[in-house]
Amino acid sequence: MALLEVKNLKTYFFTRNGVVKSVDGTSFSIEKGEILGIVGESGAGKSITGFSILGLIDPPGEIVEGEINFDGRDLVKLSQEELQKIRGDEISMIFQDPQTSLNPVITIGEQLMEAILYHKKGVSKKDAYNTCVEILKTVGLPAAQKRMKSYPHQLSGGMKQRVVIAMALLNNPKLLIADEPTTALDVTIQAQILYLMKKLSKEFHSALILITHDIAVVSQLCDKIAVMYAGRIVEYGKKEDVIFNPLHPYTKGLIECLPKLNDDKKRLYQIPGIMPSLLGLPKGCYFKDRCEFADEQCDVYPPQQEIDKRIVFCHKVK
Amino acid sequence: MKRLTVAVAALALVGTMGVAKTLKVGLASGAYTMDPQAFNETATNSILSNIFDTLVRFDENIKVHPDLAESWTNPEPKVWIIKLRKGVKFHNGNAFNADDVVFTFNRIKNWKKSGFKGKVSMIDKVEKIDDYTVKFITKKAFPVFLRKLTYVNMLDKETVEGKSDEWIGLHPIGTGPYKFVLWRKGDQIKFKANPDYWAGKPKFDDLIFRVLSNNATRTAAILSGEVDIINRVPVVDVNRIKSNDKLNTFVKPGLRLIYLQMDQFREKSPYVKTSDGKNPFLDVRVRRALYYGINEDAIIKFIMKGFAAPAAQFHPDVVVGYDPTIKRVKYDPAKAKKLLAQAGYPNGFSVVLDAPNNRYINDAQIAQAVASSLAKIGIKVKVNATPKSSFFPRTAKQDTSFFLIGWASSDGDGSSMLDGVVHSKDDVKGYGRYNNGKYSNADVDRLIEESDANMNPASRVKEMREAQQIAIVKDQSIIPLHYQVDIYASSKKIKFVPRTDSRIWAFDIK
Amino acid sequence: MLKYILNRLFHSAIVMFVISFIVFFIMFKAGDPVQLLLPPDATQQDVIEMRHALGIDQSFIKQYEAFLRNVAKGNLGNSFVYGQPALDVVFERLPATLELSVLAMIFSIIFGVPLGIIASIRPKAWYSKAIMFLSLSGISVPVFWTGMVLVLVFSVLLGWLPSSGRGEVYLFTSAFTWDGIKHLIMPVLTLSFFQLALILRLTRTGMMEVMMQDYIKLATAKGVPRRVVVYYHALKNSLIPLITVIGIQFGQLVAFTIVTETIFAWPGTGKLIIDSIQNLDRPIVVAYLLIISFIFVAINFIVDVLYTFVDPRVRV
Amino acid sequence: MKFFKNEMVVEFFEDKLAVGGLVIFLILSVFALFPSLFSYQNPYDLTQLFLENSFQPPNHNFWLGTDEQGRDVFSAMIYGLRISLYVGLASTILSVIIGYTLGLISGYYGGWIDTIIMRIADIQLSFPAILIALIIMALWGEGIGKIVIAITIVNWVYYARTARGVVLSEKEKDYAQSAKALGMSNFGIIFGEILPNTTAPIIVIATVRIANAIILEATLSFLGLGVPITQPSLGSLIANGYQVLFSGYWWASVYPGILLMVLIISINLIGDRMRDVMNPRLKR
């Protein structure tokens, strides 16, 4: 059985201007120790998918439908108190921007130790402290003991992200959700952090959901890939299949965008147009306005097709 | 049973002897200083009168009685010999004698910041004859001499000499019935009985003055029993207090006249608008028209709630110089209009009436009512009611055409008002400082000056009355409105004695 | 740090110098206090002598120079009315005023902050709306009106509380005696009503802004209980701007005691300043305003120091 | 831009309390604009006042009773409302004009102009507003014009500060820079380009400040240092009635007090909503 199975998840935001269907019928699953990459442009619903798993959707947002089966429980049906026990313990999350994800007025040490103390009753403060120092060393933060006393503003962006990663790993979670963990960082540090995450997830036997707009990152790290577009998954399958043999025109476009080392004459490809506003989605296939293959057929939303253990939503794929 | 009786008896004993009797007085304003010669102001004088004695003292009806002076003679018009009471001690045990009297008078004369100079300005010299006899020599014959002495509180030379003014302002030591205990400024002043007072031990062991400047809170305090006496009961609250069967109210005619004065010296007055551009107040018919045109009865009835006495002249009847023949004219708007027409103003004119709004009882309201009355005879009056801090400097500069003001004949003698308000302005001779309408009549001036030095009471009063006849009846130099009355409320548990001079003299309260 | 403090002191000294000059000038222009100090029957000679004795017959420059000389000696001159050193007169009344202001501020914080938090958590809930409407009334009702209604209800109609005065005082304050407390209740409530509402609203706004921050979401994602997220993670952040506001508002409270003290006959500096302005008692007015601006300066300094404790980012 | 504005208007009207506030405010404004249509007597016209009507309790002639001069409380309230509103609006408009101009100049030019203006502001802000107003009024005496000026003197600082802050950030923006590059005059840039882009925060502050100005005026009048009782504002009506409040003549101060409260609450409801609507930080 899969560690996490998301079935037909729908997370809607009921705003003044209408219902924003940020996540609109998404399904995927992840096994123990597996790495799943969710790729898509900003606003495609990737992050909301991540927050939905942890039950971190605030009004006016709401999970309106679907199941999130995690380790035998449906997270959608759990109360906030029950979720709170799971968050940071069995499932933890790494946020996009390390600059804003640490509390500026609380020490690093306290913020780390909290994650242990609220989950493991009976652990002494001293043990928690030691665990935190250890984990800071594990994520490669120098002078860990000194850092415990530091405040976030005294650390660089890369250091902060390591702290956030350390925080996520503290309780050896079964599932780790990383939401664009490297976008806010310098390119050199990005690679380090990504490598570190992969290493750690293997070391800790955690499943990892990597949310990113960067298909290159996904192609390096992941076992499985889900491509999201305008709130829906359009293609979902093993990494090798999706990268080397993309079926959906959008996936193809994304991969075309990647610079290729041996082919520097060709200009970088761009998918024409922009993703439609979630408030003004076109009838039928959401991608049709940007798709070179689109025809009248595409005025109906394409049904799910399963091809070679891959799921894809497109009329043009046979 | 027997034990119980003993206990009850013991309790009764405690009740009569053990418990100190306290008199709590709620005042509309408190003292500014404990130096009896610094600031001549009614509330301060009233409070300090309980600590200090004077040579002579007013009784409740403003008649002069001996106090620290046992007796006096007036051998020549300018000489007064005063015999002092023997065996009187200050609160610190020092004996009171002639040296203290000489010291006290000289301190006022020489201290430039004293507010009591006016009380001693006619005294040329004070001499000690022996320990208990003092001789005063006045600059000229001075009939009001004794009355002025009621304001001179006796200080102890040994205690005060060489001390700073600041020290004296905080450490009052007198010979009076009460001793100073503490002064929490703006809140309360506490005195205790002086058991060695020469006239006997006071009835109350403690005397507390509380400052309750807000009318409503003062009323609330007497109703709730927080205090035993309040002064300046707001006129609107009298009936409510009367209906409380634990409280008494007292109405005592006071010395303060509320009147209107107008610019009588400029051809053009700054705050008057007339058709001919002239100052209408120069015409006696206009002044008289105002007198007829103000419905004073309505003001007394509705603004003062009946607590004021209509006035027709400068002084109330208890004051020397009162003229019983001068009666107030009846409110007669028709006649007022006729007078205005005769003076050339059939359609009236417009004028600004200046008034203080925090000095006299209902001052701003009275001014409005006056304006409302005059509007009905065609005079458009705009009321400019301001705090006394801007009102008095304005009138002193004559930066006004028409104003509402008050005067208290605090000596109980008409000369102060005749000198200050009626006599022509004359800074050299010291006359007419408050005559800011600048009314001037040589006959009146002569009569006033003569009366001021006339030692024959009968002919002096005649001169004063004659001056009034001219200044009021003939010239209408001011428009009298009413005399304020003082209203007090007290608990029925005590016997309160209201006084004409508005003071609270606790020694008389039983 | 020392340099910082010295710099601050220097700036404050300049501000206070300017204030003294302006106030002195205004009071100089205002008029002649002798007209109010002397009884009507005083002569013109007495007036001239008194003016000379008080030193107000001099030119403005001379008077101000004399004032500065006095200041150098640590003395702001003697009150025209009370005859006592102006500083003494003000200081004597200051405890009563500070007592009111401090208690009102404490009261406002104790109730304002928690209510603000409650209203921020579920802004759409009926109780949040009720709290917000009450707080809107709080900032809409003038202080004197609150005081009037309280006296009308609790003193006049019900007779539960005394309407005026300070009651029994023990060790500078009336908060230690039952009689004193009874006297304190209404003035403190009157004074704190507006502040409470203001603090409540600022707390709410601050909390709502903070609650949207990533670190709050991360704390939740970490499994920190809601209660801790709100009352520790969020509150600690929203307290920082609140401290500045409370600092500024304390000065406003001290100033608003003028109204409260007038209504409740509270023997503090507020009543003193009104009386002194009306008596044109310049030394007192100048001394009072200098003390008030000194309190302002001191509070700003304390706020800055507090900041370094609460906000690690501004540690000097 | 137009659409944006419309959206704000739509958003404003979604809050029932705010709409209620607006409706009440508009009704009160109509009363204040045409007081003679609604009042039984002109309280300023002394020929219409008769002492015989002094302190009448509410009755069919005088709906809300009379004061000691026989002035109809209801009529006086309507005229008082007019004066309170006038003082609030006039002082706010004046302080916006003065404060905003100084703030724009200060922020745009910087240098010694900035230093001087901001030092004056600093000194004034190191001092409670009510005290400044109190001293001014105590020495000038009462008067509507005087109190408008006093409140303006107190309030200009807030606008100056806000305007300066906004300008400092706006003048670096592209549109201002390009206007400069195109050779526009400083005056043109400040008032033509920057001003229209900085009005939102000022409008919000001004709304709240109108309420504050009205309260300040009422408070000063209560202390006897505001508007004279011969031309009463709501505040001076309350002050006048307060003298007799506990003597049983409650109507003379209670009714004006209630009207003052309603007026200020309605303005604050509007201001609150405008702040919410115009503040993007509180929106997601």
PDB file of N, CA and C in Angstrom, chain A residues 141-171:
ATOM      1  N   LEU A 141      25.473  22.507   8.972  1.00  0.00           N
ATOM      2  CA  LEU A 141      25.587  23.872   9.457  1.00  0.00           C
ATOM      3  C   LEU A 141      26.782  23.946  10.413  1.00  0.00           C
ATOM      4  N   PRO A 142      27.780  24.744  10.117  1.00  0.00           N
ATOM      5  CA  PRO A 142      28.937  24.831  11.001  1.00  0.00           C
ATOM      6  C   PRO A 142      28.582  25.523  12.318  1.00  0.00           C
ATOM      7  N   ALA A 143      29.365  25.254  13.328  1.00  0.00           N
ATOM      8  CA  ALA A 143      29.195  25.854  14.656  1.00  0.00           C
ATOM      9  C   ALA A 143      27.762  25.714  15.151  1.00  0.00           C
ATOM     10  N   ALA A 144      27.276  24.485  15.136  1.00  0.00           N
ATOM     11  CA  ALA A 144      25.869  24.224  15.448  1.00  0.00           C
ATOM     12  C   ALA A 144      25.456  24.757  16.817  1.00  0.00           C
ATOM     13  N   GLN A 145      26.330  24.585  17.806  1.00  0.00           N
ATOM     14  CA  GLN A 145      25.936  25.011  19.157  1.00  0.00           C
ATOM     15  C   GLN A 145      25.748  26.515  19.228  1.00  0.00           C
ATOM     16  N   LYS A 146      26.602  27.229  18.531  1.00  0.00           N
ATOM     17  CA  LYS A 146      26.490  28.682  18.526  1.00  0.00           C
ATOM     18  C   LYS A 146      25.204  29.084  17.804  1.00  0.00           C
ATOM     19  N   ARG A 147      24.912  28.372  16.727  1.00  0.00           N
ATOM     20  CA  ARG A 147      23.728  28.704  15.932  1.00  0.00           C
ATOM     21  C   ARG A 147      22.444  28.516  16.707  1.00  0.00           C
ATOM     22  N   MET A 148      22.466  27.584  17.644  1.00  0.00           N
ATOM     23  CA  MET A 148      21.263  27.360  18.453  1.00  0.00           C
ATOM     24  C   MET A 148      20.832  28.641  19.160  1.00  0.00           C
ATOM     25  N   LYS A 149      21.831  29.464  19.499  1.00  0.00           N
ATOM     26  CA  LYS A 149      21.501  30.697  20.248  1.00  0.00           C
ATOM     27  C   LYS A 149      21.221  31.863  19.310  1.00  0.00           C
ATOM     28  N   SER A 150      21.461  31.658  18.016  1.00  0.00           N
ATOM     29  CA  SER A 150      21.311  32.774  17.080  1.00  0.00           C
ATOM     30  C   SER A 150      19.841  33.070  16.789  1.00  0.00           C
ATOM     31  N   TYR A 151      19.646  34.292  16.316  1.00  0.00           N
ATOM     32  CA  TYR A 151      18.347  34.651  15.771  1.00  0.00           C
ATOM     33  C   TYR A 151      18.420  34.552  14.253  1.00  0.00           C
ATOM     34  N   PRO A 152      17.308  34.357  13.578  1.00  0.00           N
ATOM     35  CA  PRO A 152      17.329  34.149  12.126  1.00  0.00           C
ATOM     36  C   PRO A 152      18.085  35.229  11.359  1.00  0.00           C
ATOM     37  N   HIS A 153      17.968  36.512  11.791  1.00  0.00           N
ATOM     38  CA  HIS A 153      18.596  37.563  10.992  1.00  0.00           C
ATOM     39  C   HIS A 153      20.122  37.467  11.030  1.00  0.00           C
ATOM     40  N   GLN A 154      20.633  36.658  11.931  1.00  0.00           N
ATOM     41  CA  GLN A 154      22.092  36.541  12.003  1.00  0.00           C
ATOM     42  C   GLN A 154      22.635  35.467  11.048  1.00  0.00           C
ATOM     43  N   LEU A 155      21.721  34.797  10.316  1.00  0.00           N
ATOM     44  CA  LEU A 155      22.141  33.719   9.422  1.00  0.00           C
ATOM     45  C   LEU A 155      21.933  34.120   7.963  1.00  0.00           C
ATOM     46  N   SER A 156      22.746  33.527   7.093  1.00  0.00           N
ATOM     47  CA  SER A 156      22.555  33.773   5.667  1.00  0.00           C
ATOM     48  C   SER A 156      21.384  32.941   5.161  1.00  0.00           C
ATOM     49  N   GLY A 157      20.932  33.248   3.947  1.00  0.00           N
ATOM     50  CA  GLY A 157      19.787  32.542   3.387  1.00  0.00           C
ATOM     51  C   GLY A 157      20.009  31.039   3.309  1.00  0.00           C
ATOM     52  N   GLY A 158      21.176  30.634   2.852  1.00  0.00           N
ATOM     53  CA  GLY A 158      21.463  29.214   2.735  1.00  0.00           C
ATOM     54  C   GLY A 158      21.458  28.537   4.107  1.00  0.00           C
ATOM     55  N   MET A 159      22.028  29.230   5.068  1.00  0.00           N
ATOM     56  CA  MET A 159      22.053  28.660   6.419  1.00  0.00           C
ATOM     57  C   MET A 159      20.648  28.497   6.948  1.00  0.00           C
ATOM     58  N   LYS A 160      19.810  29.512   6.667  1.00  0.00           N
ATOM     59  CA  LYS A 160      18.441  29.430   7.150  1.00  0.00           C
ATOM     60  C   LYS A 160      17.720  28.232   6.535  1.00  0.00           C
ATOM     61  N   GLN A 161      17.953  28.038   5.227  1.00  0.00           N
ATOM     62  CA  GLN A 161      17.253  26.931   4.599  1.00  0.00           C
ATOM     63  C   GLN A 161      17.724  25.599   5.184  1.00  0.00           C
ATOM     64  N   ARG A 162      18.985  25.533   5.521  1.00  0.00           N
ATOM     65  CA  ARG A 162      19.456  24.306   6.176  1.00  0.00           C
ATOM     66  C   ARG A 162      18.755  24.115   7.517  1.00  0.00           C
ATOM     67  N   VAL A 163      18.564  25.258   8.208  1.00  0.00           N
ATOM     68  CA  VAL A 163      17.854  25.159   9.489  1.00  0.00           C
ATOM     69  C   VAL A 163      16.434  24.641   9.249  1.00  0.00           C
ATOM     70  N   VAL A 164      15.794  25.174   8.235  1.00  0.00           N
ATOM     71  CA  VAL A 164      14.410  24.767   7.963  1.00  0.00           C
ATOM     72  C   VAL A 164      14.365  23.285   7.596  1.00  0.00           C
ATOM     73  N   ILE A 165      15.352  22.847   6.824  1.00  0.00           N
ATOM     74  CA  ILE A 165      15.398  21.421   6.466  1.00  0.00           C
ATOM     75  C   ILE A 165      15.634  20.571   7.713  1.00  0.00           C
ATOM     76  N   ALA A 166      16.567  21.038   8.551  1.00  0.00           N
ATOM     77  CA  ALA A 166      16.854  20.314   9.779  1.00  0.00           C
ATOM     78  C   ALA A 166      15.584  20.183  10.605  1.00  0.00           C
ATOM     79  N   MET A 167      14.840  21.272  10.638  1.00  0.00           N
ATOM     80  CA  MET A 167      13.605  21.314  11.410  1.00  0.00           C
ATOM     81  C   MET A 167      12.625  20.260  10.902  1.00  0.00           C
ATOM     82  N   ALA A 168      12.594  20.122   9.578  1.00  0.00           N
ATOM     83  CA  ALA A 168      11.661  19.170   8.980  1.00  0.00           C
ATOM     84  C   ALA A 168      12.070  17.728   9.253  1.00  0.00           C
ATOM     85  N   LEU A 169      13.359  17.530   9.433  1.00  0.00           N
ATOM     86  CA  LEU A 169      13.833  16.154   9.596  1.00  0.00           C
ATOM     87  C   LEU A 169      13.864  15.697  11.039  1.00  0.00           C
ATOM     88  N   LEU A 170      13.706  16.656  11.960  1.00  0.00           N
ATOM     89  CA  LEU A 170      13.924  16.379  13.372  1.00  0.00           C
ATOM     90  C   LEU A 170      13.264  15.097  13.878  1.00  0.00           C
ATOM     91  N   ASN A 171      11.991  14.949  13.525  1.00  0.00           N
ATOM     92  CA  ASN A 171      11.257  13.822  14.082  1.00  0.00           C
ATOM     93  C   ASN A 171      11.231  12.626  13.137  1.00  0.00           C
TER      94      ASN A 171
END
